[in-house]
PDB file of C-alpha atoms in Angstrom:
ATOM      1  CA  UNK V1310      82.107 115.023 106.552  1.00 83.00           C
ATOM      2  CA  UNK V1311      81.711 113.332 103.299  1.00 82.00           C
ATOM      3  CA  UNK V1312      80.781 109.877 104.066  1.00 92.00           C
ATOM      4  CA  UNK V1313      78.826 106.189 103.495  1.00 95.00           C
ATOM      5  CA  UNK V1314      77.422 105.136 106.376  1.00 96.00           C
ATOM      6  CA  UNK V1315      76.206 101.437 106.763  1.00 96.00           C
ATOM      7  CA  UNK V1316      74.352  99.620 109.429  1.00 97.00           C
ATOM      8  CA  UNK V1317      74.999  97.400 111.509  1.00 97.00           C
ATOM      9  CA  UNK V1318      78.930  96.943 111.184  1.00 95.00           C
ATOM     10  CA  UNK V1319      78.378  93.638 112.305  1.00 96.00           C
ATOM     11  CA  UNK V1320      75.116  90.811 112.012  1.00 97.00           C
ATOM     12  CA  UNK V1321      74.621  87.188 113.175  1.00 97.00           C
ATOM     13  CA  UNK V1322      71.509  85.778 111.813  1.00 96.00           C
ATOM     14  CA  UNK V1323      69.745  82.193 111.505  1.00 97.00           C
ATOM     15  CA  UNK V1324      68.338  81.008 108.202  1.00 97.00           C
ATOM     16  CA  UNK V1325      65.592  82.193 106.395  1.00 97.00           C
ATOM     17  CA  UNK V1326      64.985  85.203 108.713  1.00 97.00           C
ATOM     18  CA  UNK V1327      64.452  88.543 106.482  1.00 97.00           C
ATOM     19  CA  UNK V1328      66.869  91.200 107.346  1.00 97.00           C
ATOM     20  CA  UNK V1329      67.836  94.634 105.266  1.00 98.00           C
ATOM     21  CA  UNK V1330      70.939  96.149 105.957  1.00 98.00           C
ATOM     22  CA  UNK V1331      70.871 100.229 105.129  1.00 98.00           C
ATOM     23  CA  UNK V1332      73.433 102.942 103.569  1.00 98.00           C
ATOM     24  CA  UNK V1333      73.122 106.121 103.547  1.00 98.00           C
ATOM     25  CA  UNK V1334      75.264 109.063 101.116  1.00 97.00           C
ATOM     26  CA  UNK V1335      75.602 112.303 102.262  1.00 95.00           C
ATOM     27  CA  UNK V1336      77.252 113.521  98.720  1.00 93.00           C
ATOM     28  CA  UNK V1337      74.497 113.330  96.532  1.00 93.00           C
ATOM     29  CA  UNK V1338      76.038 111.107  94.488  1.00 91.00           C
ATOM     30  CA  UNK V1339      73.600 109.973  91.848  1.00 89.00           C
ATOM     31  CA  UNK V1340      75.892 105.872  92.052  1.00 89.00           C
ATOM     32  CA  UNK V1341      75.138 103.426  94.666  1.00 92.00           C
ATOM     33  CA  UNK V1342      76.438 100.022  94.807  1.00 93.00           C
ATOM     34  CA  UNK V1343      76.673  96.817  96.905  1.00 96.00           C
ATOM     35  CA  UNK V1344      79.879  94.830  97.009  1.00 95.00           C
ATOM     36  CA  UNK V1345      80.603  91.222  98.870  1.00 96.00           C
ATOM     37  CA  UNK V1346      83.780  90.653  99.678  1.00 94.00           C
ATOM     38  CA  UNK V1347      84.993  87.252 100.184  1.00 92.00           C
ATOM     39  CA  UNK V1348      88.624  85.089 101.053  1.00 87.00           C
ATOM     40  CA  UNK V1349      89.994  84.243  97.270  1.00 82.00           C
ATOM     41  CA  UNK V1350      87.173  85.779  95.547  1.00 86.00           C
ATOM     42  CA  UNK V1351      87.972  89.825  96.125  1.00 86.00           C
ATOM     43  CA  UNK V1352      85.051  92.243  95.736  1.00 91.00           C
ATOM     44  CA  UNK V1353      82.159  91.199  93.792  1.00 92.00           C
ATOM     45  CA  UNK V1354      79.372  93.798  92.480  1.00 92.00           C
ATOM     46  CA  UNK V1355      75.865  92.529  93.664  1.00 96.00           C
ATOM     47  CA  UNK V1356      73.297  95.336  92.497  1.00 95.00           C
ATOM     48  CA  UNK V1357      73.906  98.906  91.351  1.00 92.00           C
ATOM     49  CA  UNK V1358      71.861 102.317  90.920  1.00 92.00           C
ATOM     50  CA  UNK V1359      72.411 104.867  88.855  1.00 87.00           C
ATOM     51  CA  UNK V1360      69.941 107.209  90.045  1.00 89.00           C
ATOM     52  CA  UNK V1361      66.551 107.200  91.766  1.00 93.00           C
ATOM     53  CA  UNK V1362      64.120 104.182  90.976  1.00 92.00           C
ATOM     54  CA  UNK V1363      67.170 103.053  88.653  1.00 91.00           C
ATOM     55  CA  UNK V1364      68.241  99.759  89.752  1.00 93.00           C
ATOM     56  CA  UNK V1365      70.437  97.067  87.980  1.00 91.00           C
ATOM     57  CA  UNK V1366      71.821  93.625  88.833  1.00 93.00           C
ATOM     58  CA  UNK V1367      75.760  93.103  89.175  1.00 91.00           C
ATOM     59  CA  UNK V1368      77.560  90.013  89.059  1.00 91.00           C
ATOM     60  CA  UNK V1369      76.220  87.915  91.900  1.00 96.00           C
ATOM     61  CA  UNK V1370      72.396  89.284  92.336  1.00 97.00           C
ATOM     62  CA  UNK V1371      70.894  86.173  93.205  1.00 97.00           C
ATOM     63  CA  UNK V1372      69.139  85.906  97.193  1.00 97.00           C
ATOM     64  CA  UNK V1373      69.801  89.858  96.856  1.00 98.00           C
ATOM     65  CA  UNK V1374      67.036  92.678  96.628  1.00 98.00           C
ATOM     66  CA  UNK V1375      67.561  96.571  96.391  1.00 98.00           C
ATOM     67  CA  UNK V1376      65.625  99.578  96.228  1.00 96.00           C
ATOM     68  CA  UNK V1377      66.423 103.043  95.776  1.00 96.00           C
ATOM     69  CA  UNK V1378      63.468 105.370  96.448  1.00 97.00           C
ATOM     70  CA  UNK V1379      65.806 108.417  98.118  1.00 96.00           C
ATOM     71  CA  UNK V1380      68.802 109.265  96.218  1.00 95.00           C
ATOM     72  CA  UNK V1381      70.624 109.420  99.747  1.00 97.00           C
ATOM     73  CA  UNK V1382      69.610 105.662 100.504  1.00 97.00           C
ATOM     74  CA  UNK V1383      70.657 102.378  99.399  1.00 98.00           C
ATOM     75  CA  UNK V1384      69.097  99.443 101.186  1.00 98.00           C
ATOM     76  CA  UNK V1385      70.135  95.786 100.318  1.00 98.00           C
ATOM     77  CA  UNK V1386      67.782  93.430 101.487  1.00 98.00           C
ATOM     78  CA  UNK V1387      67.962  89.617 101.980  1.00 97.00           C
ATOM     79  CA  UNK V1388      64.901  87.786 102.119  1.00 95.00           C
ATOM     80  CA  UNK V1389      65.649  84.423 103.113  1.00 97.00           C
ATOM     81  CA  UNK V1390      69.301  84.739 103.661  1.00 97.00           C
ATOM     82  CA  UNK V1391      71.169  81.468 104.049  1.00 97.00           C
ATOM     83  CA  UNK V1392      75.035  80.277 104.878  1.00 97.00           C
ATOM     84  CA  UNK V1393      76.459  80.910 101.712  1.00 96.00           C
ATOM     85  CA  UNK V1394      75.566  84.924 101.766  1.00 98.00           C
ATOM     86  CA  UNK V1395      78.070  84.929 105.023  1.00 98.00           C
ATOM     87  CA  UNK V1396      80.406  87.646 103.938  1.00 97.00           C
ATOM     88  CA  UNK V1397      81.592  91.356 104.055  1.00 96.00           C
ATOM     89  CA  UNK V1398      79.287  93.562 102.455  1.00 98.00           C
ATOM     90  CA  UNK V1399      80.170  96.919 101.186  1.00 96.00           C
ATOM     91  CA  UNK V1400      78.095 100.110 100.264  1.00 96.00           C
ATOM     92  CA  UNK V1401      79.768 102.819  98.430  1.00 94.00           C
ATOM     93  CA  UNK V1402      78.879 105.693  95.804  1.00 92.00           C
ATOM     94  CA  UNK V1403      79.983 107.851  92.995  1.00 88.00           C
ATOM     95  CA  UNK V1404      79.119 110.560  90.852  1.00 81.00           C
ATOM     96  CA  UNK V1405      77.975 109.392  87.460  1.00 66.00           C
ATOM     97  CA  UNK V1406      80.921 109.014  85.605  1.00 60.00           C
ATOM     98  CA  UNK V1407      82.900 106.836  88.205  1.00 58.00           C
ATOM     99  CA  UNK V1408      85.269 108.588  86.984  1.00 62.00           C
ATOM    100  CA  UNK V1409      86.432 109.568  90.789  1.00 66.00           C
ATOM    101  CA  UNK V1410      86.291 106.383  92.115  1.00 78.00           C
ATOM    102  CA  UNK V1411      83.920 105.117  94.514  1.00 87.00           C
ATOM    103  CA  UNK V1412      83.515 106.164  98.150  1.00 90.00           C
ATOM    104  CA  UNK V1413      83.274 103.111 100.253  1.00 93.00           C
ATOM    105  CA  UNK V1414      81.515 102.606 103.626  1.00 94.00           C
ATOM    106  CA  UNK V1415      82.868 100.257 106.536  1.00 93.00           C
ATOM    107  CA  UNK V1416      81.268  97.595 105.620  1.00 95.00           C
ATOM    108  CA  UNK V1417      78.762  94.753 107.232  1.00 97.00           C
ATOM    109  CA  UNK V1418      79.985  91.492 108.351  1.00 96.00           C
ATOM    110  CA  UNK V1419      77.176  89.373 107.888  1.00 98.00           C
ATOM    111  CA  UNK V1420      77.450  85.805 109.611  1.00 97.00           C
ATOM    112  CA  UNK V1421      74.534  83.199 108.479  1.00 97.00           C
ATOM    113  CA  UNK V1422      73.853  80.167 110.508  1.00 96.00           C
TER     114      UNK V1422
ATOM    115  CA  UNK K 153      84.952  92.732  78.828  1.00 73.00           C
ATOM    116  CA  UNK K 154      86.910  94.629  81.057  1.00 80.00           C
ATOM    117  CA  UNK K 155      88.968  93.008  83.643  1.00 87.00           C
ATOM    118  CA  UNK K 156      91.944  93.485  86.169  1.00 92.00           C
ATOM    119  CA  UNK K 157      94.999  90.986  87.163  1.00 94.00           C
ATOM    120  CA  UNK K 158      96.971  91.246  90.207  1.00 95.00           C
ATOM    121  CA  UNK K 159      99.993  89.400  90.290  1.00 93.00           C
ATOM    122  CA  UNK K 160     101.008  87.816  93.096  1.00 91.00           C
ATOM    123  CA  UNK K 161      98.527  87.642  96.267  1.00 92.00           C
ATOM    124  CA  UNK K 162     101.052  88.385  99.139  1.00 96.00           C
ATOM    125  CA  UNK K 163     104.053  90.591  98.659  1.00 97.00           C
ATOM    126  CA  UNK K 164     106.610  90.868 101.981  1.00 97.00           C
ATOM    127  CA  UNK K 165     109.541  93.432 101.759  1.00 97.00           C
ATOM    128  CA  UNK K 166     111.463  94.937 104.899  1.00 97.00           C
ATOM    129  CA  UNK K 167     110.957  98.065 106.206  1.00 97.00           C
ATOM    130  CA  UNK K 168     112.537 100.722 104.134  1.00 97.00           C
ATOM    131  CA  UNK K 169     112.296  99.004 101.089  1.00 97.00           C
ATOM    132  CA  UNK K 170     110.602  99.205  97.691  1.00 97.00           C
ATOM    133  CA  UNK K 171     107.019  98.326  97.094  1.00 98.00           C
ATOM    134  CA  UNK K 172     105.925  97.374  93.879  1.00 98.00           C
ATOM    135  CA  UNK K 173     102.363  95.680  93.527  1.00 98.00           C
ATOM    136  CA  UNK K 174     101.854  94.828  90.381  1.00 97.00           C
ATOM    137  CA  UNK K 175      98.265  95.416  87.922  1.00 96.00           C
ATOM    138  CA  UNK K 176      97.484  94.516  84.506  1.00 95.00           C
ATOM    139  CA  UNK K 177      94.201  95.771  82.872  1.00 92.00           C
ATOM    140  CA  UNK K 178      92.570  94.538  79.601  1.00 87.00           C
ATOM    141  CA  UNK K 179      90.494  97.243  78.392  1.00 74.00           C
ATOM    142  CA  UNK K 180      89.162  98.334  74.660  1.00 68.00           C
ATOM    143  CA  UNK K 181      89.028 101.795  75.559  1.00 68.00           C
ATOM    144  CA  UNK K 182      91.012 103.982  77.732  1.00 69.00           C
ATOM    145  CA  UNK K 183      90.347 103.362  81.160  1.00 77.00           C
ATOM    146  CA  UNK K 184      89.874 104.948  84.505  1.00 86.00           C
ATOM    147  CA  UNK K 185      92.261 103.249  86.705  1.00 91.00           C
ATOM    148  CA  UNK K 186      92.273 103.308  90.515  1.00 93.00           C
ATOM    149  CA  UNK K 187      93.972 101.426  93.542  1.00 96.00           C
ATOM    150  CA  UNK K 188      92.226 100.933  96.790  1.00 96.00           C
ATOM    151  CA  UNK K 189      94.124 100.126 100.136  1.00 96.00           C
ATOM    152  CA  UNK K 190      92.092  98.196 102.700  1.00 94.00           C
ATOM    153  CA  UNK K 191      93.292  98.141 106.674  1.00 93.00           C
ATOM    154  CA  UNK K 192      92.159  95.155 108.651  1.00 87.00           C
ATOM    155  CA  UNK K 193      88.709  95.664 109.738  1.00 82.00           C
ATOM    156  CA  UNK K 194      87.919  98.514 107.670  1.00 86.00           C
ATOM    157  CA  UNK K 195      86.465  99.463 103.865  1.00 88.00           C
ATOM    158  CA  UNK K 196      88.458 100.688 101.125  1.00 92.00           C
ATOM    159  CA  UNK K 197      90.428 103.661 100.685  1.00 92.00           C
ATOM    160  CA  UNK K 198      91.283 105.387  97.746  1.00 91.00           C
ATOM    161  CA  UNK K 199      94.639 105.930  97.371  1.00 94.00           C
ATOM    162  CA  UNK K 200      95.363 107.163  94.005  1.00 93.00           C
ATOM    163  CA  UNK K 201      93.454 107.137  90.592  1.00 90.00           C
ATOM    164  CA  UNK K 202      94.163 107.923  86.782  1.00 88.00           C
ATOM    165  CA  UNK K 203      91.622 109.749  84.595  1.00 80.00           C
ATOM    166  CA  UNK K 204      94.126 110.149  81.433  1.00 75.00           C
ATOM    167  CA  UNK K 205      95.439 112.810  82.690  1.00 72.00           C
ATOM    168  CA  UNK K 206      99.127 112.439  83.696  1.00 81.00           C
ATOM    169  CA  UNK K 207     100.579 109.031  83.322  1.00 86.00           C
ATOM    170  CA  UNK K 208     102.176 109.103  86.728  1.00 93.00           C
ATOM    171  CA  UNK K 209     100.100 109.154  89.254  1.00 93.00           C
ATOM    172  CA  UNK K 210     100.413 110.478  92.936  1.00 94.00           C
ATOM    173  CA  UNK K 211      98.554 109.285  95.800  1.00 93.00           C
ATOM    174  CA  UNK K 212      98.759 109.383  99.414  1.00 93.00           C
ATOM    175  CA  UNK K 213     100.795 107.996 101.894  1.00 93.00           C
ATOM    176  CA  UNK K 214     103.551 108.197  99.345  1.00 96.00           C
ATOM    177  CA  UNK K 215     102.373 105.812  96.881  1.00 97.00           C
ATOM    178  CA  UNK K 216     102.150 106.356  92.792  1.00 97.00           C
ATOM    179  CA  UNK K 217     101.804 104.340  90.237  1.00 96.00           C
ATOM    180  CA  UNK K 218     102.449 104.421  86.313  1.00 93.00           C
ATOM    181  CA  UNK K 219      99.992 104.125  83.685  1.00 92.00           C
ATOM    182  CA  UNK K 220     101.203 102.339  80.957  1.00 91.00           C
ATOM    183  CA  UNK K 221      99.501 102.223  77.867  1.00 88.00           C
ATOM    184  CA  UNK K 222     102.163  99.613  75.808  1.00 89.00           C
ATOM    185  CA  UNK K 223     101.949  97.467  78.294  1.00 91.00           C
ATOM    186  CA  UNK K 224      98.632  97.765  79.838  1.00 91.00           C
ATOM    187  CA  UNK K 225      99.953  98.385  83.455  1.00 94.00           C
ATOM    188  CA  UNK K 226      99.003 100.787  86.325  1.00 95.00           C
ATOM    189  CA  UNK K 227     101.982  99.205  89.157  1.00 97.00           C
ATOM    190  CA  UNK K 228     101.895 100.505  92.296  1.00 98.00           C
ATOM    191  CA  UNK K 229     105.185 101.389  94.114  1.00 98.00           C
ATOM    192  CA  UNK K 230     106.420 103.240  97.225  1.00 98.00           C
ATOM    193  CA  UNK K 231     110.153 104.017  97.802  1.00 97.00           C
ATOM    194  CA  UNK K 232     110.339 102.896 101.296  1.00 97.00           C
ATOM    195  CA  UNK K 233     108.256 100.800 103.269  1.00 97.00           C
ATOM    196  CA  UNK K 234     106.442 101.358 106.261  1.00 96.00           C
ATOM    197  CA  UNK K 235     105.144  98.844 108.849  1.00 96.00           C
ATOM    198  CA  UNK K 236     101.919 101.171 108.698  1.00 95.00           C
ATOM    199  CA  UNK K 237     101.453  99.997 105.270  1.00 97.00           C
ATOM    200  CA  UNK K 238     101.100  96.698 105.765  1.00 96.00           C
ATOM    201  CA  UNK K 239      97.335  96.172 104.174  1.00 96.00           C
ATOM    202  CA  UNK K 240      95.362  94.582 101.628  1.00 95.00           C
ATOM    203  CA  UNK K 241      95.735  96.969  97.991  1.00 97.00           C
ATOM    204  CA  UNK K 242      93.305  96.622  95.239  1.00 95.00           C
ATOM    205  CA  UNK K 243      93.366  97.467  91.639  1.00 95.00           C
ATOM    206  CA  UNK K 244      90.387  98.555  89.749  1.00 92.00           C
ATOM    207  CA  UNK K 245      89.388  99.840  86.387  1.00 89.00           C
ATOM    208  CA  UNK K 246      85.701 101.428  86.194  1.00 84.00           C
ATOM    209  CA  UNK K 247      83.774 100.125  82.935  1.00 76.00           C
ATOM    210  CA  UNK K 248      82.310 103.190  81.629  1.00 71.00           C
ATOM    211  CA  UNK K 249      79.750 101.119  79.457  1.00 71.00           C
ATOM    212  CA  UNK K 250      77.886  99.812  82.672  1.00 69.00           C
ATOM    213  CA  UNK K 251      78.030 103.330  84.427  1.00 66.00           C
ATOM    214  CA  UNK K 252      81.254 103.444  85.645  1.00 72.00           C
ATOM    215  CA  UNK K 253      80.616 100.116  87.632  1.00 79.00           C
ATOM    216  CA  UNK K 254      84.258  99.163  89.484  1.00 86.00           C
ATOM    217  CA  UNK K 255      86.434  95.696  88.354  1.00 88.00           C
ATOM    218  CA  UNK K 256      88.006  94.912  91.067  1.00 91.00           C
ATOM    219  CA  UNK K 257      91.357  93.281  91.093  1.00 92.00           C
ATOM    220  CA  UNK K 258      91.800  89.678  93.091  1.00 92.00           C
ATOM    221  CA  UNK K 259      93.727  91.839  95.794  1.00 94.00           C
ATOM    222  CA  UNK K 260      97.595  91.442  97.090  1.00 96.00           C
ATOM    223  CA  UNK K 261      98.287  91.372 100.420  1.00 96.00           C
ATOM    224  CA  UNK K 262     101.586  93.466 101.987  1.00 97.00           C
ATOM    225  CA  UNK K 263     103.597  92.508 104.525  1.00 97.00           C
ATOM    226  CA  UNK K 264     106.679  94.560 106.028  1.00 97.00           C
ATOM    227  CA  UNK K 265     108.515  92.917 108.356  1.00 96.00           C
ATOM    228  CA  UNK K 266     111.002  94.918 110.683  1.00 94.00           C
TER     229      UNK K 266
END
């Protein structure tokens, strides 16, 4: 089944402790991208790839950090995360065009205290 | 830049009657249009898309929507309501210049009541 997978669906944290959360494509879609979605503010791009070792910052990249070493894999990792990066975090790819849309995972609820 | 206006952030109709969600789209070339339906607790679904093809647009669950050029519009509608498809629905438009990179839409939220 074509499919995003993200882990965990769901994270409580403290402040300031590291913590990455992973996606995984199993289309070989050459896209990746991280979304937050938050009350008021809708869906928010927070780093994009558009291929291998191709890496870009979206709209709200700040306290974010990516890598893409496998095309399959998508990590976003927060260093020092802190209360205001509580939110619902979505993974999803695309072919290159984008002109398909975007296939979503399920999303991480991330909870920082 | 491109960008995507919802109007109206909760919509309620009755069972069995029309949906229309409205979307408006400011784009200076022609766009890739999609909307997105979200169920609590879960990601986004794609439920229909335009890629200047036809202007009418089916999708699933009985939902289309109308690209219009004149007026910059992509609306979503339904006939009749369900109480299944009470959800969050999200307009996008991809922005070809930054490699197809999704605009997301504020979101409206639908409500059927019985």
């Amino acid at each position: 089944e074509a499919q995003v997978t993200q882990n965990p669906r769901y994270l409580i944290t403290v402040t300031g402790k590291k913590l990455t959360v992973t996606c995984s494509q199993n289309m070989n879609h050459e896209y990746m991208s991280w979304y937050r979605q938050d009350p008021g503010l809708g869906l928010r791009q927070i780093y994009y790839s558009m291929n291998v070792e191709v890496t870009d910052k979206g709209d709200v990249p700040e306290g974010y950090k990516v890598s893409r070493k496998e095309k399959r894999n998508f990590p976003l990792i927060l260093e020092s995360p802190s209360p205001n990066q509580t939110s619902l975090y979505f993974c999803a790819s695309s072919t290159q065009t984008g002109g398909y849309g975007y296939t979503f995972g399920s999303g991480t609820r991330l909870t920082v205290v | 830049a491109q960008s995507v206006t919802q109007l109206g952030s909760h919509v309620s109709v009755s069972e069995g009657a029309l949906v229309l969600l409205r979307c408006n789209y400011s784009s200076s070339v022609p766009p890739y249009l999609f909307w997105y339906v979200q169920y609590p607790n879960q990601g986004l679904q794609l439920l229909l898309k335009y890629t200047s093809a036809a202007t009418l647009v089916k999708g699933i669950n009985g939902f289309e929507a109308e690209f219009k050029k004149s007026e910059t519009s992509f609306h979503l509608t339904k006939p009749s309501a369900h109480m299944s498809d009470a959800a969050e629905y999200f307009c996008a438009v991809s922005d070809v210049n930054q490699g197809g990179k999704l605009i997301f839409g504020q979101g409206t939220e639908l409500s059927v009541k019985p």
